[in-house]
PDB file of C-alpha atoms in Angstrom:
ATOM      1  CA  UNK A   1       0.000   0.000   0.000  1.00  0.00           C
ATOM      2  CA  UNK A   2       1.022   3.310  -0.493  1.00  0.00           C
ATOM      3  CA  UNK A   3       2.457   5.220   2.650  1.00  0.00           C
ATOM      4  CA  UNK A   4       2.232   9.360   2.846  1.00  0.00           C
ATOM      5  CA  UNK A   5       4.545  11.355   4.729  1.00  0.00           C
ATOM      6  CA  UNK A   6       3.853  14.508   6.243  1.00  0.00           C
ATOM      7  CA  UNK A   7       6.331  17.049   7.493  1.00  0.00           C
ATOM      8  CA  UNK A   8       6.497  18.633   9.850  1.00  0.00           C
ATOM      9  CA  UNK A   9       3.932  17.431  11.697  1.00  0.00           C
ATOM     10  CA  UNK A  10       3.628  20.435  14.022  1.00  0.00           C
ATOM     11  CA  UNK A  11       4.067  24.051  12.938  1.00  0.00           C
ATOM     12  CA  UNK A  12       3.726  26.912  14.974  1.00  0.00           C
ATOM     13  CA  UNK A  13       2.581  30.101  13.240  1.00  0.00           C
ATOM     14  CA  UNK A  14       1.633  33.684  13.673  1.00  0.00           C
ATOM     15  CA  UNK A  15      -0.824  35.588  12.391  1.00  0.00           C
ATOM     16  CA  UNK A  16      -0.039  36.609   8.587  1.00  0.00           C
ATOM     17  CA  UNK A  17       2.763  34.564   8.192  1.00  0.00           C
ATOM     18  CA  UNK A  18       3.472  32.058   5.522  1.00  0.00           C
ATOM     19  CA  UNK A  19       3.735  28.167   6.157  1.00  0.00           C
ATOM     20  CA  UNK A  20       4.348  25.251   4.163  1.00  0.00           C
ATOM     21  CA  UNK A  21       3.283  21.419   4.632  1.00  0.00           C
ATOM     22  CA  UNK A  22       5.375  18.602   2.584  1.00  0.00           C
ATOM     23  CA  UNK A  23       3.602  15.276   1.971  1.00  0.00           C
ATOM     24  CA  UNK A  24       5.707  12.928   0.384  1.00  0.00           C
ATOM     25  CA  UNK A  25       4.701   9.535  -1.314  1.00  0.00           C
ATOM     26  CA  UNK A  26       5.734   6.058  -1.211  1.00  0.00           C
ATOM     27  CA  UNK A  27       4.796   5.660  -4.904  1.00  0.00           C
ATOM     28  CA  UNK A  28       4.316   8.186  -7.861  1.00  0.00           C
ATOM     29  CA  UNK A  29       0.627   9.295  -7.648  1.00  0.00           C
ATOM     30  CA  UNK A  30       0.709  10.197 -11.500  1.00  0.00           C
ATOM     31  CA  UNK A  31      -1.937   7.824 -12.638  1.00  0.00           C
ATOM     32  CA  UNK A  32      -2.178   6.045 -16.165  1.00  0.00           C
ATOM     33  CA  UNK A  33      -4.818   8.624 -17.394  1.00  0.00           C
ATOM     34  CA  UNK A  34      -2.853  11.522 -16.631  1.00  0.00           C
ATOM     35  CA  UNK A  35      -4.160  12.649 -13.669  1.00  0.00           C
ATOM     36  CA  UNK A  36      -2.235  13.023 -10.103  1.00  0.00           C
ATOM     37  CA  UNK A  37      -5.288  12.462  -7.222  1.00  0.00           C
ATOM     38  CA  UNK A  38      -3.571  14.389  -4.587  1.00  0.00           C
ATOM     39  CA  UNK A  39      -5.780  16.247  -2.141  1.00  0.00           C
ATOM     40  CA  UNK A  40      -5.329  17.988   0.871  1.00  0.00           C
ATOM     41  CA  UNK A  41      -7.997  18.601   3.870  1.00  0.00           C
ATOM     42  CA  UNK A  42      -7.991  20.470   6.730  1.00  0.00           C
ATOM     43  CA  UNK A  43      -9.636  19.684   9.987  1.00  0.00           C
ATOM     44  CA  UNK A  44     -10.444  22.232  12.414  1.00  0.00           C
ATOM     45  CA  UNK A  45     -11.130  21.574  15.946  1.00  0.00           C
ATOM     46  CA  UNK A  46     -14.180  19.168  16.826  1.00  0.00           C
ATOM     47  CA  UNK A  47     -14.918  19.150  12.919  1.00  0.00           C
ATOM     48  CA  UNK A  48     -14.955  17.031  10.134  1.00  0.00           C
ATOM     49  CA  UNK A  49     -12.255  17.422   7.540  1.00  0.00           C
ATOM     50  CA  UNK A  50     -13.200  19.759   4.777  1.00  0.00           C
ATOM     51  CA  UNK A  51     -11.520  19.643   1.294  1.00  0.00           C
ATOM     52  CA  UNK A  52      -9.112  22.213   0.708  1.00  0.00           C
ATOM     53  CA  UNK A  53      -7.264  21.282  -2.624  1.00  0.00           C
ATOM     54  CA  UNK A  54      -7.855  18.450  -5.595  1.00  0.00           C
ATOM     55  CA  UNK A  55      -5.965  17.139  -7.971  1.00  0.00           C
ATOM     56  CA  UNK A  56      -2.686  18.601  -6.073  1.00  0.00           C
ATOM     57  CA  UNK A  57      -3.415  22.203  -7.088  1.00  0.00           C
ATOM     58  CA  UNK A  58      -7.235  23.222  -7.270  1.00  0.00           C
ATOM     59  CA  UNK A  59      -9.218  24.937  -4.772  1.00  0.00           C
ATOM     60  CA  UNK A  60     -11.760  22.850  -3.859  1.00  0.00           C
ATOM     61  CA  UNK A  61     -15.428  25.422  -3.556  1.00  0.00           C
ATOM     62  CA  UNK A  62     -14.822  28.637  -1.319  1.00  0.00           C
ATOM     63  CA  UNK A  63     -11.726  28.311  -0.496  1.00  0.00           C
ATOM     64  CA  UNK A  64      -9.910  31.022   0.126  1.00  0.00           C
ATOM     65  CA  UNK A  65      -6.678  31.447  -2.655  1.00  0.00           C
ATOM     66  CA  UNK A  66      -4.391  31.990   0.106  1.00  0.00           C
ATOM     67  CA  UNK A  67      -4.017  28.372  -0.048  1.00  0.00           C
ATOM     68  CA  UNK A  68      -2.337  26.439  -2.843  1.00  0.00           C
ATOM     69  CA  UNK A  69      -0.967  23.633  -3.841  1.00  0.00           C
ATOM     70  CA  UNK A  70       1.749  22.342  -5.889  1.00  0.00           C
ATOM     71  CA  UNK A  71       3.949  19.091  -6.790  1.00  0.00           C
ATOM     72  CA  UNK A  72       4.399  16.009  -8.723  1.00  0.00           C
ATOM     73  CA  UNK A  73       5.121  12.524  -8.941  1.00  0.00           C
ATOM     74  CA  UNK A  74       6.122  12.024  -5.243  1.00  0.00           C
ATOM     75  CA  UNK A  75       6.846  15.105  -3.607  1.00  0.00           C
ATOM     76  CA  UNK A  76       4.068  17.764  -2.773  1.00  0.00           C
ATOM     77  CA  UNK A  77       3.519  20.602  -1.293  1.00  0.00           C
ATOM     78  CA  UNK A  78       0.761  22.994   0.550  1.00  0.00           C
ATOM     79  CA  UNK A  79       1.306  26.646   1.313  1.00  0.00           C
ATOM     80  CA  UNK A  80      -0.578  29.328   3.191  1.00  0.00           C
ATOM     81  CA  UNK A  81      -0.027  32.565   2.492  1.00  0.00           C
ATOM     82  CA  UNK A  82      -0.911  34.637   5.231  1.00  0.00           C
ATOM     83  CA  UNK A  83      -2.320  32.185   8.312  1.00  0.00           C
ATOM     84  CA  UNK A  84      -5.982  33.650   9.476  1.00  0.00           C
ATOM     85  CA  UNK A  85      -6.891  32.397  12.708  1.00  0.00           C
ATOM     86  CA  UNK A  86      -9.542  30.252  11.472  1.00  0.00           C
ATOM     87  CA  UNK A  87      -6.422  28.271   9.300  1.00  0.00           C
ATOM     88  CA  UNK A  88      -5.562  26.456  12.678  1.00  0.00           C
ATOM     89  CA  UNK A  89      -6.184  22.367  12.975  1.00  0.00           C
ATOM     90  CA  UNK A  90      -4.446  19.547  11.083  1.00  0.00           C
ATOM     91  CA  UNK A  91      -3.800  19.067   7.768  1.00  0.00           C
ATOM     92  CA  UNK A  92      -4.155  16.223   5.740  1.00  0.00           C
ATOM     93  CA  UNK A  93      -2.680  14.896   2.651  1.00  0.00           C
ATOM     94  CA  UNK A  94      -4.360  11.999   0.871  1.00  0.00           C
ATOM     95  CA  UNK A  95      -3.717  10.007  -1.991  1.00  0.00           C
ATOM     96  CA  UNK A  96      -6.479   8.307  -4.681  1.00  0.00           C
ATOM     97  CA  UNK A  97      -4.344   6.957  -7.207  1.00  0.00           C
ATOM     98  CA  UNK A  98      -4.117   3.232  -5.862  1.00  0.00           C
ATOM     99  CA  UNK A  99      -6.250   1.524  -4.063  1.00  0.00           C
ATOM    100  CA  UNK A 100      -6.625   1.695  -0.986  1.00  0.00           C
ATOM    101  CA  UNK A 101      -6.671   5.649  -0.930  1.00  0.00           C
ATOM    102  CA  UNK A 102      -4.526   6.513   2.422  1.00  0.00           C
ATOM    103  CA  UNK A 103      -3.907   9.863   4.673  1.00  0.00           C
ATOM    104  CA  UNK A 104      -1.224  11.285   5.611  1.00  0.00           C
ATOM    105  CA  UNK A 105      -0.189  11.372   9.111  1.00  0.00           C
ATOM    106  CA  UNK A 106      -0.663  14.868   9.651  1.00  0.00           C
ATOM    107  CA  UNK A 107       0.542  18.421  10.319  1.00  0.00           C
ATOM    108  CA  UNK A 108      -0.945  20.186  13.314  1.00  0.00           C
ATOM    109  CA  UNK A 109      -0.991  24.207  12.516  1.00  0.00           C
ATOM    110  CA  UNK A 110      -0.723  25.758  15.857  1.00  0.00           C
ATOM    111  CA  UNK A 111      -0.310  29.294  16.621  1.00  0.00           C
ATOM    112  CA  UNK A 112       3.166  30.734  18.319  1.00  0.00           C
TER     113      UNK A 112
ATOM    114  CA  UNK B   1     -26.491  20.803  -0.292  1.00  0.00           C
ATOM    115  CA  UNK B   2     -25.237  17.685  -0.366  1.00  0.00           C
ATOM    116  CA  UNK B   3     -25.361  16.096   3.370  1.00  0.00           C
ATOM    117  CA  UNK B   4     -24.353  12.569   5.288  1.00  0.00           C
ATOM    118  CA  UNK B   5     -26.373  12.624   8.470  1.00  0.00           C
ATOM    119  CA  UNK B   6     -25.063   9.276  10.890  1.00  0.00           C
ATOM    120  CA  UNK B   7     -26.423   7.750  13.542  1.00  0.00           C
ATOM    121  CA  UNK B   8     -25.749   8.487  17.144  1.00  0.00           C
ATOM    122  CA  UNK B   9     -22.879   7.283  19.749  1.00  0.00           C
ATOM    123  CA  UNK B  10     -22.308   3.762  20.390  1.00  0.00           C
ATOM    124  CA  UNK B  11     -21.078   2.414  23.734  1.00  0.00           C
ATOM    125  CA  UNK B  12     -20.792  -2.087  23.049  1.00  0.00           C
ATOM    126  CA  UNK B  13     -19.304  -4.212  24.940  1.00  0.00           C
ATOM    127  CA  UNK B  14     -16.134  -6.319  24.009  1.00  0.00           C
ATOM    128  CA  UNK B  15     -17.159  -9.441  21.274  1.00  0.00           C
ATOM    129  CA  UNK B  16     -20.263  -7.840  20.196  1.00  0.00           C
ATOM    130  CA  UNK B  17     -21.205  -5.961  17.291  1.00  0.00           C
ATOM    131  CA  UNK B  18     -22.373  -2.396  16.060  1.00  0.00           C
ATOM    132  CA  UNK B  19     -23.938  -1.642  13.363  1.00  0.00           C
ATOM    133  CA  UNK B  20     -23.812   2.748  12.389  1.00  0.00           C
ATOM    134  CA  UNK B  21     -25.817   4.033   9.595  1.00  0.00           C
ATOM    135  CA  UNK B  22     -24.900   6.692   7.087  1.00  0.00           C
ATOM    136  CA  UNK B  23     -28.086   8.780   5.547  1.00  0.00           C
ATOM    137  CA  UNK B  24     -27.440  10.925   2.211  1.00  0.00           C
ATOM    138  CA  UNK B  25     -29.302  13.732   1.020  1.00  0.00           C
ATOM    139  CA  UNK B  26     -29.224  16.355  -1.384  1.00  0.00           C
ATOM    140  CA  UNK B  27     -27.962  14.448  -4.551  1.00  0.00           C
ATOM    141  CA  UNK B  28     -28.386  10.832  -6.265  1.00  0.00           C
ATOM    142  CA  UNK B  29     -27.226   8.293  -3.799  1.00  0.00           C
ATOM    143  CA  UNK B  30     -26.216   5.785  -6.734  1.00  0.00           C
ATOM    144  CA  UNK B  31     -24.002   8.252  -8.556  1.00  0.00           C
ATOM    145  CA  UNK B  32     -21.291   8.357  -5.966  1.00  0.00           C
ATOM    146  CA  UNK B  33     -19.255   5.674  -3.721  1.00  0.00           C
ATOM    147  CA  UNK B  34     -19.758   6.158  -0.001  1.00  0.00           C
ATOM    148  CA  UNK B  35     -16.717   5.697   2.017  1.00  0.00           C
ATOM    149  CA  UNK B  36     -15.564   4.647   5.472  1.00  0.00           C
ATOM    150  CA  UNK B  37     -12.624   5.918   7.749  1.00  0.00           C
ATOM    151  CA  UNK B  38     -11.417   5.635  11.662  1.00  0.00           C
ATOM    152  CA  UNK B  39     -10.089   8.175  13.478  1.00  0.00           C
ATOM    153  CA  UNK B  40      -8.691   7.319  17.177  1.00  0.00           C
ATOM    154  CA  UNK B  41      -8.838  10.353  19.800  1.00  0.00           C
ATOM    155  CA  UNK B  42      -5.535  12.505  19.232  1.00  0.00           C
ATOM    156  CA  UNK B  43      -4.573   9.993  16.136  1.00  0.00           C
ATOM    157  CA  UNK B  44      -5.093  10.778  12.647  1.00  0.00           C
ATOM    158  CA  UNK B  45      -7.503   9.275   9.879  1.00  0.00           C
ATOM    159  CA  UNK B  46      -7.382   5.421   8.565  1.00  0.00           C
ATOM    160  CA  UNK B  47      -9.257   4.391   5.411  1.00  0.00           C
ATOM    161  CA  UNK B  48     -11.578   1.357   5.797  1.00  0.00           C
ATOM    162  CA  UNK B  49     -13.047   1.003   2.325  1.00  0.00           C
ATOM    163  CA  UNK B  50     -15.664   2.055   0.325  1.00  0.00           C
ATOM    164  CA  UNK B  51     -18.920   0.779  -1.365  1.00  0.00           C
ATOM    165  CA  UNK B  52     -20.287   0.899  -5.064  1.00  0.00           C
ATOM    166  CA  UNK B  53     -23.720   2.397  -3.885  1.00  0.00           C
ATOM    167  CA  UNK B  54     -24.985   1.010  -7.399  1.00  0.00           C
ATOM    168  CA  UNK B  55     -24.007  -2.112  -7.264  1.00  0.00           C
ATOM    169  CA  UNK B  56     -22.909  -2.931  -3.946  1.00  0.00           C
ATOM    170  CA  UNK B  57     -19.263  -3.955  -4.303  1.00  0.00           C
ATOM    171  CA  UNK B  58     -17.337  -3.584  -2.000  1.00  0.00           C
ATOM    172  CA  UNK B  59     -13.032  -2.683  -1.205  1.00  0.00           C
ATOM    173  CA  UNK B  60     -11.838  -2.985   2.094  1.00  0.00           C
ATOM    174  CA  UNK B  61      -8.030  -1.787   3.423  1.00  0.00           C
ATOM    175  CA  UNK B  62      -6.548  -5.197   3.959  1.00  0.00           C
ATOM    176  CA  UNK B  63      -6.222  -4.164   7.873  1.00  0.00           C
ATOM    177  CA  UNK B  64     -10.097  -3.783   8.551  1.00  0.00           C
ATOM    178  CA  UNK B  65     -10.950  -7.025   6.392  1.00  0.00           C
ATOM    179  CA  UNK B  66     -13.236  -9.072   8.732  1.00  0.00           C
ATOM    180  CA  UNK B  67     -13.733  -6.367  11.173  1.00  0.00           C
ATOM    181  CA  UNK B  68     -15.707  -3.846   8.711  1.00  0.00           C
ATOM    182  CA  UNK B  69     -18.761  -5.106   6.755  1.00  0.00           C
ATOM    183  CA  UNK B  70     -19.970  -2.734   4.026  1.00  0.00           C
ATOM    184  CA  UNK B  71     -23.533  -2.168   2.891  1.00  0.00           C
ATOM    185  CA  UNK B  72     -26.263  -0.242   1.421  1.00  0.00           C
ATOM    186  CA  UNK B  73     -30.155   0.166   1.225  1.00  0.00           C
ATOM    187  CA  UNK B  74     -30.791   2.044  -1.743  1.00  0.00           C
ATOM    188  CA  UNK B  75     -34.390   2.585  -1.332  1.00  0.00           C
ATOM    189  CA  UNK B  76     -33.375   5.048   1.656  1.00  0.00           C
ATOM    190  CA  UNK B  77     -29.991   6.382   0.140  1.00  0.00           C
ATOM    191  CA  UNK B  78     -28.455   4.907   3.059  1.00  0.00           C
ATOM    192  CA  UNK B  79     -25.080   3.027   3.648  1.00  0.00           C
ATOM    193  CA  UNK B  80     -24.312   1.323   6.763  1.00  0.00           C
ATOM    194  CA  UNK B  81     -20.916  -0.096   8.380  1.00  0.00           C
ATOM    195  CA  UNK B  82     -21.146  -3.125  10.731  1.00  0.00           C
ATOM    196  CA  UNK B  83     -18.333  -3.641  12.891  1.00  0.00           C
ATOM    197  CA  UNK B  84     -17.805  -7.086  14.508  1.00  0.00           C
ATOM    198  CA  UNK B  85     -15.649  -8.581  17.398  1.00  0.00           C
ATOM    199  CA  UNK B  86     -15.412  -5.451  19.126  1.00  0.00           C
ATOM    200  CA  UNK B  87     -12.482  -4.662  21.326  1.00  0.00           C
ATOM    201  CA  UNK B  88     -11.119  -1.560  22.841  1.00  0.00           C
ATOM    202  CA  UNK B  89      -8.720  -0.908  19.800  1.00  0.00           C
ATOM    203  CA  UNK B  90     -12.324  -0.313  17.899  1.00  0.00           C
ATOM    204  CA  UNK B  91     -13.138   3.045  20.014  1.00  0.00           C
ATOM    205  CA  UNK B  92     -12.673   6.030  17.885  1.00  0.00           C
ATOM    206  CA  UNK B  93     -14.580   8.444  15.497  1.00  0.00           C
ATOM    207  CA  UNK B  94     -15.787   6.668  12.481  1.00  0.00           C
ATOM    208  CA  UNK B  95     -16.839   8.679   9.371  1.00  0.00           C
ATOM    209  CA  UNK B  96     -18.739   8.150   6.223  1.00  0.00           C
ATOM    210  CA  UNK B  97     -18.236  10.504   3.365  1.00  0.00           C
ATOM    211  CA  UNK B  98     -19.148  10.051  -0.328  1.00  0.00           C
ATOM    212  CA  UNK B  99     -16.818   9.300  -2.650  1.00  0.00           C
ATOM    213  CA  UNK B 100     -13.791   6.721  -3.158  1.00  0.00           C
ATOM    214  CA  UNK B 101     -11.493   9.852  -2.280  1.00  0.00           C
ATOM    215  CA  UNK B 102     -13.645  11.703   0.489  1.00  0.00           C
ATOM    216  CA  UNK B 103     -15.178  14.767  -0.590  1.00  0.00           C
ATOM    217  CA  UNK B 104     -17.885  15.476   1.395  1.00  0.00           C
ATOM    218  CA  UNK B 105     -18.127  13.973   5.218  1.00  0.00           C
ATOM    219  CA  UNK B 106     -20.748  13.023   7.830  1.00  0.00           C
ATOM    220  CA  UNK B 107     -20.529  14.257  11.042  1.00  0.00           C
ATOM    221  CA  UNK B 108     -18.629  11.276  12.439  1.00  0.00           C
ATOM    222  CA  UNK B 109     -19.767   8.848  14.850  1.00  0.00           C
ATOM    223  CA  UNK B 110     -18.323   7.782  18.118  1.00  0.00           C
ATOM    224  CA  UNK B 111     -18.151   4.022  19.134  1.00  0.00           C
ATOM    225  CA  UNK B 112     -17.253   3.119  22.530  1.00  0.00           C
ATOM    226  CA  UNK B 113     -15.710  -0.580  23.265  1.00  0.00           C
ATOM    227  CA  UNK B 114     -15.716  -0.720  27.313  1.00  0.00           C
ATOM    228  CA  UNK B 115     -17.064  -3.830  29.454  1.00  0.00           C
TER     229      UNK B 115
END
């Protein structure tokens, strides 16, 4: 199965400042029809996740473009540009190339 | 709006059996997979599997293979997850949400394994 990696998996952050979230892959996530199914989800506090970003660099629906996304193959990255308050929880990458899709383990976005 | 509305908290008792429900609104039940996923207090998310809401098939991570059963009633646009053999390892947050890759999630359910 394929395993994700997320680093770090606690930042600390202040208010406007930029942060970035690596999620690395055992395998390439570039599937056979071209696409790369690499998504990334926040969870806030007592919440379900919510989608942030599909297809490594979309914004999922009303998301703010302070977040993006970007990578390939293996190695991919989220970025906030400018934390807000309401950015803090934990951060999720997951893949849905192979089967079984799998989460990362996690970045916890705290602030400092 | 699309919605998952599950069924309430679940307190068993080691060796039994729960069974928590998954209701979907707001779009066509068959068009989309429903998944599964556990999520222990302070520990992040595990995928379980998902079901074809059409035809019923099912895909289970190897790890929750005879522990997770996967099903559907179609006639209420709701998909259900039985878990058997309960022990305290099985406490945690379980969530449906539709889609093979989750897009949109329920509101989780907690299950309880305590004698």
């Amino acid at each position: 199965d394929v395993v994700l990696t997320q680093t770090p998996p606690t930042s600390s952050a202040t208010i406007g400042q930029s942060v970035s979230i690596s999620c690395r892959s055992s395998q390439s996530l570039l599937d056979s029809d071209g696409n790369t199914y690499l998504y990334w989800y926040l969870q806030r506090p007592s919440q379900s996740p919510q989608l942030l970003i599909y297809l490594v660099s979309k914004l999922g629906s009303g998301v703010p473009n302070r977040f993006s996304g970007s990578g390939s193959g293996t190695d991919f990255t989220l970025k906030i540009s400018g934390v807000e308050a309401e950015d803090l929880g934990v951060y999720y990458c997951v893949q849905g190339t192979h089967d079984p899709p799998a989460f990362g383990g996690g970045t916890k976005l705290e602030l400092k | 709006q699309v919605q998952l509305q599950q069924s309430g908290a679940e307190l068993a008792k080691p060796g039994s059996s729960v069974k928590i429900s998954c209701k979907a609104s707001g779009y066509t039940f068959t068009s989309y997979y429903i998944s599964w996923i556990k999520q222990t207090t302070g520990q992040g998310l595990e995928y379980i599997g998902y079901i074809n809401t059409g035809s019923g098939g099912t895909n289970y991570n190897e790890k929750f293979k005879g522990k997770a059963t996967l099903t559907v009633d179609k006639s209420s646009s709701t998909a259900f997850m039985q878990l058997s053999s309960l022990t305290p390892d099985d406490s945690a947050v379980y969530y449906c949400a539709r889609g093979r890759v989750p897009l949109y999630w329920g509101q989780g359910v907690m299950v309880t394994v305590s004698s």
